[in-house]
XYZ file of C-alpha atoms in Angstrom:
373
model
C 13.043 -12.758 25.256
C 9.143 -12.717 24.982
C 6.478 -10.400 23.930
C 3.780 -11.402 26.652
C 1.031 -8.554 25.146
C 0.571 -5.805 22.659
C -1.969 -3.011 22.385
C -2.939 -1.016 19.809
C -4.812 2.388 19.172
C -5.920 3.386 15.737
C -2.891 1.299 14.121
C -3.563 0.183 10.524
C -7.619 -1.540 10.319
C -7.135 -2.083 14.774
C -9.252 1.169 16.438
C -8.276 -0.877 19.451
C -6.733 -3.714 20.510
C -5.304 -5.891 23.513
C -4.441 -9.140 23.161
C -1.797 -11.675 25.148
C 0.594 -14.385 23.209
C 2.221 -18.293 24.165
C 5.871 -18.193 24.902
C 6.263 -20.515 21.802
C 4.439 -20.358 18.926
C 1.594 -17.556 17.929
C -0.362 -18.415 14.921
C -2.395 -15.599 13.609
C -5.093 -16.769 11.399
C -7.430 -15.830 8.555
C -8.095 -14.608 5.011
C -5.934 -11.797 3.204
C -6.764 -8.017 4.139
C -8.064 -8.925 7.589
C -5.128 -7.807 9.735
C -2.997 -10.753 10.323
C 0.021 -9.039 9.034
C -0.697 -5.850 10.116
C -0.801 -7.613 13.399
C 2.812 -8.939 12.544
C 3.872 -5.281 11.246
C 3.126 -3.835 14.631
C 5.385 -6.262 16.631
C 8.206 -5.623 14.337
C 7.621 -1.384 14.632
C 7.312 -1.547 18.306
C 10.671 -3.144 18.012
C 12.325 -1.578 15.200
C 10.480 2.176 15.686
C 9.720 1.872 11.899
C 7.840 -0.772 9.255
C 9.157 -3.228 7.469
C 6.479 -2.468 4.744
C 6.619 1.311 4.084
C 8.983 4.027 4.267
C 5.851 6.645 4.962
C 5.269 6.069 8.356
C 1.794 7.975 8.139
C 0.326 4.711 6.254
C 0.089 2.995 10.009
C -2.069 5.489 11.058
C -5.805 4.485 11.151
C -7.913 6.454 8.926
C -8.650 10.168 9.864
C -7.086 9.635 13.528
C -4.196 11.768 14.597
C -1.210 8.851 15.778
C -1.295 5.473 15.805
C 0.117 3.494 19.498
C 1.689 0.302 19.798
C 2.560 -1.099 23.533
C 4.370 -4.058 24.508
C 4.654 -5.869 27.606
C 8.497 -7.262 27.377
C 10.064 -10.340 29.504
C 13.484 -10.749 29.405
C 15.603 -13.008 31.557
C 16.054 -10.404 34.644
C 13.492 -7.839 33.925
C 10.176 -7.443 32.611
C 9.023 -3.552 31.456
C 6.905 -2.187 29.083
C 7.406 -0.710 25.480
C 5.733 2.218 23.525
C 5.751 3.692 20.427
C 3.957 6.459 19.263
C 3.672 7.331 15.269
C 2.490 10.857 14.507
C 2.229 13.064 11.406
C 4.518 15.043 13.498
C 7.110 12.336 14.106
C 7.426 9.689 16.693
C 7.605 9.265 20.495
C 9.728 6.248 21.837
C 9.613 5.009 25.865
C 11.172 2.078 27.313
C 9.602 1.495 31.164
C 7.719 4.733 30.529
C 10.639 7.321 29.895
C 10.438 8.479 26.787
C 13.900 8.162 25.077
C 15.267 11.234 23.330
C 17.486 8.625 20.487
C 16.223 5.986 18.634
C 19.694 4.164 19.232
C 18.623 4.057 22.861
C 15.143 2.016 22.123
C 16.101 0.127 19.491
C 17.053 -2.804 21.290
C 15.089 -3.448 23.468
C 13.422 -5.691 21.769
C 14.900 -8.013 19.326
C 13.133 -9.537 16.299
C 14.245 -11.308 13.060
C 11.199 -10.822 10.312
C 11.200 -13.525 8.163
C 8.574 -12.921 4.964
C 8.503 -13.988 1.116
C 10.478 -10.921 0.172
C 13.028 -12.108 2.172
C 13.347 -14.704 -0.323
C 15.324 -11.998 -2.413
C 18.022 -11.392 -0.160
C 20.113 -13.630 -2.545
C 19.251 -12.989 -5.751
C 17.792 -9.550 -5.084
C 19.881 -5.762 -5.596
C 23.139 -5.316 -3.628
C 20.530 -2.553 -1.247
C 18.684 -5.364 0.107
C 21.954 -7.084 1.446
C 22.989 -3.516 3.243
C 19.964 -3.270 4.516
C 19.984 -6.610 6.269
C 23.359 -5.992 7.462
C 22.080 -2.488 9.191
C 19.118 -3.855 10.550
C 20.486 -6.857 12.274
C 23.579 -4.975 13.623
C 21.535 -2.244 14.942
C 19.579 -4.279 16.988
C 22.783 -5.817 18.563
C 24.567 -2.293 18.453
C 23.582 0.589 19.717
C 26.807 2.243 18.478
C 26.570 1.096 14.866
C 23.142 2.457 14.796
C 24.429 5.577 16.374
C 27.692 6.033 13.872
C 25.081 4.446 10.948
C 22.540 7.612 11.426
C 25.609 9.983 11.356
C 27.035 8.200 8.528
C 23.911 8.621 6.372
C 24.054 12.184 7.191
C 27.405 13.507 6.269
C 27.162 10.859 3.335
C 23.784 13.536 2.353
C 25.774 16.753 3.043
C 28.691 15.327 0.851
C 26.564 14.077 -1.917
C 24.442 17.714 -2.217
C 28.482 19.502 -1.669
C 29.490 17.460 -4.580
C 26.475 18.968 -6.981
C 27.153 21.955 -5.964
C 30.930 22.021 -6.939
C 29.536 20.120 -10.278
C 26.764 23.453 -10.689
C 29.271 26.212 -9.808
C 27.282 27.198 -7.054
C 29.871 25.800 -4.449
C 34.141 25.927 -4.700
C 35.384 25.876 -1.443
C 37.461 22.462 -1.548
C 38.512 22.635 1.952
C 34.542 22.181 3.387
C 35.021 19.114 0.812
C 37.810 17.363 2.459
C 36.068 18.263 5.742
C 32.928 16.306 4.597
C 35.277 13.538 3.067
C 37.459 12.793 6.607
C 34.121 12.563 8.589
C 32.575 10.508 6.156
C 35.822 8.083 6.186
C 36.323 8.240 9.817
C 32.337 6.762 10.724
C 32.665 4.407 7.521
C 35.873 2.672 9.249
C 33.931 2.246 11.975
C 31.332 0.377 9.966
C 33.365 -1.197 8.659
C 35.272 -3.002 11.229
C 31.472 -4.000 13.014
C 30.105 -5.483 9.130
C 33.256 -7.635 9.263
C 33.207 -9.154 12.167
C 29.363 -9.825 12.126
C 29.701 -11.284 8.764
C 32.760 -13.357 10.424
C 29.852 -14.821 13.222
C 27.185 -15.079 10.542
C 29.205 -17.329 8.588
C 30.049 -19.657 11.587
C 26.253 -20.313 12.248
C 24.868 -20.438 8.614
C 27.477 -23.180 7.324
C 26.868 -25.872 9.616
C 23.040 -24.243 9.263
C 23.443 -24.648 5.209
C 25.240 -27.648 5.393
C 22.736 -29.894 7.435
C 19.442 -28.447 5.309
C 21.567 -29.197 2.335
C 22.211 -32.940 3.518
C 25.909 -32.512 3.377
C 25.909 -31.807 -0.850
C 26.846 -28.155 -0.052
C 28.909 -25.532 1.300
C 27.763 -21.666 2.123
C 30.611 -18.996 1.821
C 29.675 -15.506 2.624
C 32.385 -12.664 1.734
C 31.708 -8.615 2.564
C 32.232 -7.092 -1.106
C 33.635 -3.596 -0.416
C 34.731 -0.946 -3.244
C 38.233 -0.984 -1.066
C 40.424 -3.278 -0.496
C 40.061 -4.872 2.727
C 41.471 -7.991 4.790
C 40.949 -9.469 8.361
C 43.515 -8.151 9.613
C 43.074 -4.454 9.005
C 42.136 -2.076 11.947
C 39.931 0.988 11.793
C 43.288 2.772 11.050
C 44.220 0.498 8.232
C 40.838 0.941 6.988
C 40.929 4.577 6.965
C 43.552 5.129 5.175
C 42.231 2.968 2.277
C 39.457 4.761 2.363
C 40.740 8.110 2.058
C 43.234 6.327 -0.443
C 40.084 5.974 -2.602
C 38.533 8.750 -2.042
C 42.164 10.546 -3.363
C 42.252 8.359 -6.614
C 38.204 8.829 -7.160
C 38.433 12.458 -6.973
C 37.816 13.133 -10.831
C 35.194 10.262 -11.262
C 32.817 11.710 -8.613
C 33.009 15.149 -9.708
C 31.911 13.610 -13.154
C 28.965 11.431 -11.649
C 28.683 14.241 -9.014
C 28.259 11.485 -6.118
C 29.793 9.831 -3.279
C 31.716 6.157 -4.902
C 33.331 4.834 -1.857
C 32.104 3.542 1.547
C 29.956 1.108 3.106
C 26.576 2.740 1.499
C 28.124 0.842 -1.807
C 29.185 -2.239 -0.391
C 27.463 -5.491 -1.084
C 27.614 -9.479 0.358
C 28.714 -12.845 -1.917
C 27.109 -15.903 -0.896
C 28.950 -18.888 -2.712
C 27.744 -22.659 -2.583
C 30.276 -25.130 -3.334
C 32.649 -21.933 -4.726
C 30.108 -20.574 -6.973
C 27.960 -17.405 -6.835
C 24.661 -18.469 -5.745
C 23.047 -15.256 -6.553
C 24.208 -15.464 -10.411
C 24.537 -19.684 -10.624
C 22.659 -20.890 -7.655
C 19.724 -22.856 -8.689
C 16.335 -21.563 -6.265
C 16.466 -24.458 -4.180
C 20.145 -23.199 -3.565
C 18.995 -19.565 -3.275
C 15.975 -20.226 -0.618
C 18.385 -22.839 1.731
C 21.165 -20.168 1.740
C 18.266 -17.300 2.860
C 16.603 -19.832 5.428
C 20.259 -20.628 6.605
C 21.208 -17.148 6.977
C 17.682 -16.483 8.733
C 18.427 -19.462 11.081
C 21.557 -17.919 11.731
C 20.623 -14.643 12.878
C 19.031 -15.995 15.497
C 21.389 -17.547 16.856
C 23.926 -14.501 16.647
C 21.647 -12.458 18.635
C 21.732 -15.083 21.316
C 25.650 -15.137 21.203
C 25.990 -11.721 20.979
C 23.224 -10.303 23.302
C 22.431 -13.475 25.654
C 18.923 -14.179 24.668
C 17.009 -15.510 21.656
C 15.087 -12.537 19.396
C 11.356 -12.692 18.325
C 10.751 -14.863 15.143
C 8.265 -13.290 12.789
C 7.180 -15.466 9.960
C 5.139 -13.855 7.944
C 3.456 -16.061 4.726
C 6.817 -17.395 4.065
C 6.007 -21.387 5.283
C 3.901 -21.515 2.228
C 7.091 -20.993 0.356
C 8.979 -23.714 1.807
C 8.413 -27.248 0.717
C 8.235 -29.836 3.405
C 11.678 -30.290 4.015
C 12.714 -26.809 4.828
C 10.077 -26.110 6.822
C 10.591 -29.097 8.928
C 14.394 -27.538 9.307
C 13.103 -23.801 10.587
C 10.784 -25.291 12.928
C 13.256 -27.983 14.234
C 15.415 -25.022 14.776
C 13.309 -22.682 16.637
C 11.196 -25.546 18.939
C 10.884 -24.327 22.580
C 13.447 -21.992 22.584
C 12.346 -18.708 20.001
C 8.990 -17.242 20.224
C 7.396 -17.411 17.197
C 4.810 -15.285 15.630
C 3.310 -16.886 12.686
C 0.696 -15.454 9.611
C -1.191 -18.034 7.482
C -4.083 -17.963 5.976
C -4.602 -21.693 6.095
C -3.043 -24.521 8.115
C -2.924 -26.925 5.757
C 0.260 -25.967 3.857
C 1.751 -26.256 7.142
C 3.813 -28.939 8.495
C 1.575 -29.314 11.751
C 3.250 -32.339 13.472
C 6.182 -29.770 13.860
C 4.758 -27.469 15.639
C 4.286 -27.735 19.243
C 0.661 -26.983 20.467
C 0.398 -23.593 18.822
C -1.602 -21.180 19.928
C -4.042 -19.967 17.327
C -5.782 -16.415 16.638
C -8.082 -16.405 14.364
C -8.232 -12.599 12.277
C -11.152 -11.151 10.815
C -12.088 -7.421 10.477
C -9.802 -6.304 12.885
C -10.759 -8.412 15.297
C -8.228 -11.145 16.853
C -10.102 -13.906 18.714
C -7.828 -16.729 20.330
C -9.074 -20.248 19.380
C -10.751 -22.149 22.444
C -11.732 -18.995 24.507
């Protein structure tokens, strides 16, 4: 999969903008608050259809304009079609080959990134939300039905939260709407449930050998799904069901007390061990930053099982906060077969003899010049 262009009108500090890219790998350079990651930030929302920086999608509009457009020129192994995605204070417009799609489930997809940035670096050691939200984002990009039962999820989950406060308040008490609220909720988290599991199930395959080799053979990454159930390998959407409503039965009186929703996926959380301990409590940082770079790695590479064809690499500022060995291992791992896109503001923390005639951008003002043109 490759990005060959991108435009943009009136996104972030870019009025306008056209510019093509390398198959392999993309370096955009220059000094902070130039562009180079807004640059980045548009890739990932013309992939995702939202930022990986801000919740309020109005911030990508350029000042005093009305929408902000990103297009993409895509190339995938039998077909090459164009992108677009238009951000409004209205809401968005999505188009794949120039239809515009009427779900977000349907675009998403379409192109396939894995962002890569110092935050990132918390996915370990950071809250039990940044795991879920990994787990969402990767598996919606693979699945358009997980996306699909995730949005409906998060909306009964809303319904049943607000229901709950109102029996709490008085100004609710019909119990049957409840249960209503509490099968649909179990019914879509089941089906969660059983994609989480076996993602996790391929993650782990790829990020042990991954974890093993940057660790040179002193360690060994475990990853376990950490659900407020009780679950097992074995168990079908049925099975999981059932425990589900089991604890939504037993939890009755604690979530009228707390007057919120205490089972389901949206509580759930992942356990990365190293050698059998908790890396996120015992895990020194060396431990914590080769268990995020292995589980990066291995993203990629379940995207390619899964969906035939290698995502987008963005690495945003995050070589500067690798020493020399792990860098080495990322770019060993992505050379001439993942398109890379690549902020820095400085070449020299960066492992050059690894990477294989880059092409550079240099950023300044909004303006993206490619070096040697």
């Amino acid at each position: 999969m490759i990005l060959k262009e991108v435009t943009l009108q009136n996104f972030r500090n870019y009025p306008s903008l056209s510019v093509s890219f390398s198959d392999g790998i993309n370096v955009f350079l220059g000094e902070n608050a130039q562009g180079k990651t807004n640059l980045m930030e548009a890739i990932y929302a013309l992939a995702l259809a939202r930022s990986p920086r801000t919740s309020n999608e109005k911030e990508m509009i350029r000042w005093q304009a009305d929408s902000a457009k990103i297009t993409g020129k895509i190339q995938k192994r039998v077909s090459t079609f164009p992108l677009e995605i238009i951000f409004s204070k209205k809401g968005k417009i999505a188009k794949v080959n120039h239809l515009e799609q009427k779900k977000l489930s349907q675009y998403i997809g379409q192109l396939n990134v894995v962002l890569f940035a110092p935050e990132d670096l918390n996915l370990v050691k950071g809250a039990p939300a940044n795991r879920r939200k990994f787990l969402d984002m990767e598996l919606g990009q693979m699945n358009p039905v997980y996306l699909h039962d995730l949005v409906q999820y998060q909306r009964i989950l809303k319904q049943r939260n607000l229901y709950l406060k109102q029996l709490v308040t008085g100004k609710a008490k019909d119990e049957v709407y409840l249960d209503v609220l509490t099968e649909q909720l179990a019914i879509l988290g089941a089906d969660l449930l059983v994609y989480r599991l076996q993602f996790i199930k391929k993650l782990e395959a790829w990020a042990q050998p991954l974890h093993k080799e940057i660790s040179l053979e002193r360690e060994d990454l475990t990853i376990a799904y950490k659900s407020n159930i009780e679950l097992s390998d074995e168990m079908d959407k049925d099975a999981i069901f059932l425990k589900l409503m089991e604890a939504f039965s037993q939890g009755k009186s604690r979530e009228r007390d707390q007057a919120v929703t205490l089972f389901g996926p949206h509580r759930d959380d992942l356990i990365f061990q190293v050698n059998g301990r908790n890396v996120q409590n015992y895990g020194s940082q060396g431990q914590q930053r080769t268990t995020v770079l292995s589980l990066k790695l291995a993203e990629i590479e379940c995207m390619n099982e899964v969906l035939g064809e290698y995502p987008i690499l963005l690495l945003d500022d995050v070589l500067s906060e690798l020493d020399d060995e792990r860098q080495t291992h990322l770019l060993k791992a992505i050379e001439k077969k993942v398109q890379t896109f690549l902020t820095t503001t400085s070449l020299d923390g960066i492992k050059k003899n690894k990477i294989d005639e880059p092409t550079i951008y240099h950023i300044k003002n909004g303006e993206v010049e490619m070096e040697g043109v």
